[in-house]
PDB file of C-alpha atoms in Angstrom:
ATOM      1  CA  GLN A 238       0.000   0.000   0.000  1.00 73.00           C
ATOM      2  CA  SER A 239       2.835   2.399   0.827  1.00 76.00           C
ATOM      3  CA  ARG A 240       4.508   1.615  -2.512  1.00 79.00           C
ATOM      4  CA  PHE A 241       1.268   2.429  -4.328  1.00 81.00           C
ATOM      5  CA  GLN A 242       0.893   5.663  -2.368  1.00 82.00           C
ATOM      6  CA  ASN A 243       4.546   6.516  -3.043  1.00 82.00           C
ATOM      7  CA  ALA A 244       4.147   5.890  -6.782  1.00 85.00           C
ATOM      8  CA  ASN A 245       0.880   7.851  -6.900  1.00 84.00           C
ATOM      9  CA  LEU A 246       2.422  10.851  -5.142  1.00 85.00           C
ATOM     10  CA  LYS A 247       5.469  10.771  -7.435  1.00 89.00           C
ATOM     11  CA  TYR A 248       3.158  10.687 -10.462  1.00 90.00           C
ATOM     12  CA  SER A 249       1.224  13.665  -9.076  1.00 90.00           C
ATOM     13  CA  ALA A 250       4.528  15.482  -8.570  1.00 90.00           C
ATOM     14  CA  LYS A 251       5.428  14.869 -12.224  1.00 93.00           C
ATOM     15  CA  ILE A 252       2.060  16.304 -13.261  1.00 93.00           C
ATOM     16  CA  SER A 253       2.746  19.402 -11.135  1.00 93.00           C
ATOM     17  CA  ASP A 254       6.176  19.764 -12.761  1.00 93.00           C
ATOM     18  CA  TYR A 255       4.568  19.462 -16.189  1.00 95.00           C
ATOM     19  CA  ASN A 256       1.967  22.098 -15.252  1.00 93.00           C
ATOM     20  CA  ALA A 257       4.769  24.372 -14.072  1.00 95.00           C
ATOM     21  CA  GLN A 258       6.538  24.005 -17.420  1.00 96.00           C
ATOM     22  CA  VAL A 259       3.293  24.787 -19.254  1.00 96.00           C
ATOM     23  CA  ALA A 260       2.812  27.901 -17.109  1.00 96.00           C
ATOM     24  CA  GLU A 261       6.396  29.013 -17.817  1.00 96.00           C
ATOM     25  CA  ASN A 262       5.818  28.512 -21.540  1.00 96.00           C
ATOM     26  CA  ASN A 263       2.584  30.499 -21.283  1.00 96.00           C
ATOM     27  CA  ALA A 264       4.512  33.302 -19.560  1.00 97.00           C
ATOM     28  CA  ILE A 265       6.968  33.461 -22.444  1.00 96.00           C
ATOM     29  CA  THR A 266       4.139  33.345 -24.979  1.00 97.00           C
ATOM     30  CA  ALA A 267       2.246  36.149 -23.219  1.00 97.00           C
ATOM     31  CA  ALA A 268       5.321  38.384 -23.185  1.00 96.00           C
ATOM     32  CA  ASN A 269       6.210  37.653 -26.822  1.00 97.00           C
ATOM     33  CA  SER A 270       2.613  38.166 -27.940  1.00 97.00           C
ATOM     34  CA  ALA A 271       2.495  41.544 -26.223  1.00 97.00           C
ATOM     35  CA  ILE A 272       5.741  42.590 -27.893  1.00 97.00           C
ATOM     36  CA  ALA A 273       4.421  41.522 -31.295  1.00 97.00           C
ATOM     37  CA  ASP A 274       1.173  43.423 -30.700  1.00 97.00           C
ATOM     38  CA  ALA A 275       3.125  46.497 -29.583  1.00 97.00           C
ATOM     39  CA  ASP A 276       5.194  46.323 -32.774  1.00 97.00           C
ATOM     40  CA  THR A 277       1.972  46.127 -34.814  1.00 97.00           C
ATOM     41  CA  ILE A 278       0.576  49.173 -33.014  1.00 97.00           C
ATOM     42  CA  GLU A 279       3.817  51.037 -33.693  1.00 97.00           C
ATOM     43  CA  ARG A 280       3.586  50.198 -37.414  1.00 97.00           C
ATOM     44  CA  GLN A 281      -0.066  51.344 -37.461  1.00 97.00           C
ATOM     45  CA  ARG A 282       0.974  54.628 -35.819  1.00 96.00           C
ATOM     46  CA  LYS A 283       3.641  55.259 -38.433  1.00 96.00           C
ATOM     47  CA  ILE A 284       1.283  54.449 -41.299  1.00 96.00           C
ATOM     48  CA  PHE A 285      -1.510  56.604 -39.861  1.00 95.00           C
ATOM     49  CA  LEU A 286       0.756  59.591 -39.268  1.00 94.00           C
ATOM     50  CA  SER A 287       2.333  59.261 -42.722  1.00 93.00           C
ATOM     51  CA  GLN A 288      -1.055  59.097 -44.419  1.00 94.00           C
ATOM     52  CA  GLU A 289      -2.438  62.014 -42.404  1.00 90.00           C
ATOM     53  CA  THR A 290       0.650  64.108 -43.087  1.00 89.00           C
ATOM     54  CA  ALA A 291       0.490  63.347 -46.830  1.00 91.00           C
ATOM     55  CA  GLN A 292      -3.251  64.115 -47.046  1.00 90.00           C
ATOM     56  CA  ARG A 293      -2.949  67.381 -45.181  1.00 86.00           C
ATOM     57  CA  ALA A 294       0.128  68.417 -47.165  1.00 85.00           C
ATOM     58  CA  ALA A 295      -1.812  67.700 -50.354  1.00 89.00           C
ATOM     59  CA  GLN A 296      -4.518  70.050 -49.098  1.00 86.00           C
ATOM     60  CA  GLY A 297      -1.941  72.762 -48.493  1.00 83.00           C
ATOM     61  CA  VAL A 298      -2.107  72.579 -44.694  1.00 79.00           C
ATOM     62  CA  VAL A 299       1.065  73.479 -42.794  1.00 75.00           C
ATOM     63  CA  ILE A 300       1.967  70.332 -40.841  1.00 74.00           C
ATOM     64  CA  ASN A 301       4.508  71.518 -38.281  1.00 75.00           C
ATOM     65  CA  GLU A 302       2.488  74.232 -36.529  1.00 74.00           C
ATOM     66  CA  GLY A 303      -0.853  75.018 -34.932  1.00 78.00           C
ATOM     67  CA  SER A 304      -3.827  72.700 -34.543  1.00 84.00           C
ATOM     68  CA  THR A 305      -2.610  70.273 -37.199  1.00 82.00           C
ATOM     69  CA  LEU A 306       0.539  69.600 -35.236  1.00 84.00           C
ATOM     70  CA  GLU A 307      -1.505  69.205 -32.033  1.00 87.00           C
ATOM     71  CA  THR A 308      -3.946  66.808 -33.707  1.00 88.00           C
ATOM     72  CA  LEU A 309      -1.159  64.646 -35.102  1.00 90.00           C
ATOM     73  CA  GLY A 310       0.635  64.783 -31.742  1.00 91.00           C
ATOM     74  CA  ASP A 311      -2.519  63.668 -29.936  1.00 93.00           C
ATOM     75  CA  ALA A 312      -2.977  60.784 -32.364  1.00 94.00           C
ATOM     76  CA  ALA A 313       0.643  59.724 -31.889  1.00 95.00           C
ATOM     77  CA  ALA A 314       0.173  59.885 -28.110  1.00 96.00           C
ATOM     78  CA  GLU A 315      -2.929  57.658 -28.298  1.00 96.00           C
ATOM     79  CA  PHE A 316      -1.054  55.084 -30.354  1.00 96.00           C
ATOM     80  CA  GLU A 317       1.807  55.163 -27.850  1.00 97.00           C
ATOM     81  CA  LEU A 318      -0.584  54.765 -24.932  1.00 97.00           C
ATOM     82  CA  GLU A 319      -2.195  51.759 -26.613  1.00 97.00           C
ATOM     83  CA  ARG A 320       1.247  50.258 -27.273  1.00 97.00           C
ATOM     84  CA  LEU A 321       2.357  50.725 -23.669  1.00 97.00           C
ATOM     85  CA  ASN A 322      -0.921  49.306 -22.337  1.00 98.00           C
ATOM     86  CA  ARG A 323      -0.445  46.178 -24.445  1.00 97.00           C
ATOM     87  CA  LEU A 324       3.120  45.729 -23.195  1.00 97.00           C
ATOM     88  CA  HIS A 325       1.910  46.158 -19.618  1.00 97.00           C
ATOM     89  CA  GLN A 326      -0.869  43.636 -20.178  1.00 97.00           C
ATOM     90  CA  GLY A 327       1.648  41.111 -21.522  1.00 97.00           C
ATOM     91  CA  GLU A 328       3.942  41.681 -18.553  1.00 97.00           C
ATOM     92  CA  THR A 329       1.046  41.208 -16.123  1.00 97.00           C
ATOM     93  CA  GLN A 330      -0.030  37.979 -17.821  1.00 97.00           C
ATOM     94  CA  SER A 331       3.548  36.736 -17.889  1.00 97.00           C
ATOM     95  CA  ARG A 332       4.000  37.379 -14.160  1.00 97.00           C
ATOM     96  CA  ALA A 333       0.727  35.589 -13.379  1.00 97.00           C
ATOM     97  CA  HIS A 334       1.886  32.535 -15.340  1.00 97.00           C
ATOM     98  CA  LEU A 335       5.269  32.593 -13.585  1.00 96.00           C
ATOM     99  CA  ALA A 336       3.544  32.780 -10.197  1.00 97.00           C
ATOM    100  CA  GLN A 337       1.461  29.744 -11.169  1.00 96.00           C
ATOM    101  CA  ALA A 338       4.619  27.933 -12.240  1.00 96.00           C
ATOM    102  CA  GLY A 339       6.195  28.645  -8.857  1.00 95.00           C
ATOM    103  CA  GLN A 340       3.122  27.348  -7.095  1.00 95.00           C
ATOM    104  CA  ASP A 341       3.131  24.177  -9.209  1.00 94.00           C
ATOM    105  CA  ARG A 342       6.831  23.580  -8.499  1.00 93.00           C
ATOM    106  CA  ALA A 343       6.259  24.033  -4.757  1.00 93.00           C
ATOM    107  CA  ASN A 344       3.352  21.597  -4.948  1.00 90.00           C
ATOM    108  CA  SER A 345       5.597  19.098  -6.708  1.00 91.00           C
ATOM    109  CA  ARG A 346       8.226  19.352  -3.961  1.00 89.00           C
ATOM    110  CA  GLY A 347       5.531  18.827  -1.327  1.00 89.00           C
ATOM    111  CA  LEU A 348       4.219  15.752  -3.119  1.00 88.00           C
ATOM    112  CA  LEU A 349       7.719  14.291  -3.384  1.00 88.00           C
ATOM    113  CA  ALA A 350       8.219  14.830   0.353  1.00 89.00           C
ATOM    114  CA  GLN A 351       4.912  13.062   1.034  1.00 87.00           C
ATOM    115  CA  ALA A 352       5.980  10.217  -1.263  1.00 85.00           C
ATOM    116  CA  SER A 353       9.194   9.767   0.706  1.00 81.00           C
ATOM    117  CA  GLN A 354       7.283   9.868   3.960  1.00 80.00           C
ATOM    118  CA  ALA A 355       4.787   7.276   2.696  1.00 75.00           C
ATOM    119  CA  ARG A 356       7.616   4.965   1.729  1.00 68.00           C
ATOM    120  CA  THR A 357       9.316   5.353   5.120  1.00 70.00           C
ATOM    121  CA  SER A 358       6.034   4.902   6.950  1.00 70.00           C
ATOM    122  CA  GLY A 359       5.349   1.719   4.974  1.00 62.00           C
ATOM    123  CA  THR A 360       8.775   0.329   5.816  1.00 61.00           C
ATOM    124  CA  ILE A 361       8.326   1.077   9.518  1.00 62.00           C
ATOM    125  CA  GLY A 362       4.847  -0.456   9.436  1.00 63.00           C
ATOM    126  CA  ALA A 363       6.160  -3.607   7.782  1.00 64.00           C
ATOM    127  CA  LEU A 364       8.984  -3.958  10.314  1.00 55.00           C
ATOM    128  CA  THR A 365       6.529  -3.434  13.177  1.00 66.00           C
ATOM    129  CA  SER A 366       4.209  -6.102  11.777  1.00 69.00           C
ATOM    130  CA  LEU A 367       7.138  -8.468  11.326  1.00 56.00           C
ATOM    131  CA  ALA A 368       8.337  -7.950  14.879  1.00 59.00           C
ATOM    132  CA  SER A 369       4.818  -8.316  16.267  1.00 68.00           C
ATOM    133  CA  GLY A 370       4.262 -11.502  14.288  1.00 65.00           C
ATOM    134  CA  GLY A 371       7.585 -12.909  15.463  1.00 60.00           C
ATOM    135  CA  TYR A 372       6.670 -12.159  19.049  1.00 58.00           C
ATOM    136  CA  ARG A 373       3.285 -13.920  18.669  1.00 67.00           C
ATOM    137  CA  ILE A 374       4.920 -16.952  17.079  1.00 67.00           C
ATOM    138  CA  ALA A 375       7.562 -17.155  19.794  1.00 61.00           C
ATOM    139  CA  ARG A 376       4.933 -16.823  22.478  1.00 63.00           C
ATOM    140  CA  SER A 377       2.808 -19.613  21.024  1.00 69.00           C
ATOM    141  CA  MET A 378       5.664 -22.135  20.892  1.00 66.00           C
ATOM    142  CA  PRO A 379       5.637 -24.759  23.644  1.00 66.00           C
ATOM    143  CA  GLY A 380       8.506 -24.373  26.035  1.00 61.00           C
ATOM    144  CA  SER A 381       9.141 -20.776  25.047  1.00 55.00           C
ATOM    145  CA  VAL A 382      10.560 -18.538  27.714  1.00 55.00           C
ATOM    146  CA  LEU A 383       7.795 -16.133  26.799  1.00 53.00           C
ATOM    147  CA  THR A 384       5.092 -18.684  27.775  1.00 52.00           C
ATOM    148  CA  ALA A 385       6.786 -20.490  30.634  1.00 50.00           C
ATOM    149  CA  GLN A 386       4.687 -20.527  33.750  1.00 52.00           C
ATOM    150  CA  ALA A 387       6.186 -19.106  36.825  1.00 48.00           C
ATOM    151  CA  LEU A 388       7.442 -22.228  38.516  1.00 49.00           C
ATOM    152  CA  PRO A 389       9.198 -22.192  41.811  1.00 54.00           C
ATOM    153  CA  GLY A 390      12.649 -20.909  41.082  1.00 57.00           C
ATOM    154  CA  ASN A 391      11.680 -19.570  37.626  1.00 54.00           C
ATOM    155  CA  ARG A 392      10.937 -15.958  36.983  1.00 55.00           C
ATOM    156  CA  LYS A 393       8.483 -14.855  34.340  1.00 52.00           C
ATOM    157  CA  LEU A 394       9.932 -12.488  31.740  1.00 50.00           C
ATOM    158  CA  ARG A 395       8.318  -9.129  31.478  1.00 49.00           C
TER     159      ARG A 395
END
């Protein structure tokens, strides 16, 4: 029974280790995905500002002064805010996955400790049963010092 419990706990520990690896992979994926999204937002910002600048220049609007400059600056700021928010979101997701990985690894270590304890407990239980059985056998044997009646001159073992 202790061997079965030991094996079961070790298997559960392996599952926890696997889950930790999955969480670590998810952390990397979340961070990389956020970086890719941020790069896409940056490209969209550049395209938008280029198109707006070209359209306004074609209309004869002066680009580098007044409300046109403020409008383009505000648009650029919104793109940058969106980019930074996406990077922050990826970092937050990555940290959550890493925290889960740490929890899974700690769980694995706890399961391995329980497995070792189950094995030791089983060994001690088996030795106790063996000793108890040996004592019962010795006691049941005729002429055993453990069953000898207290005769005059004989002392009973305690």
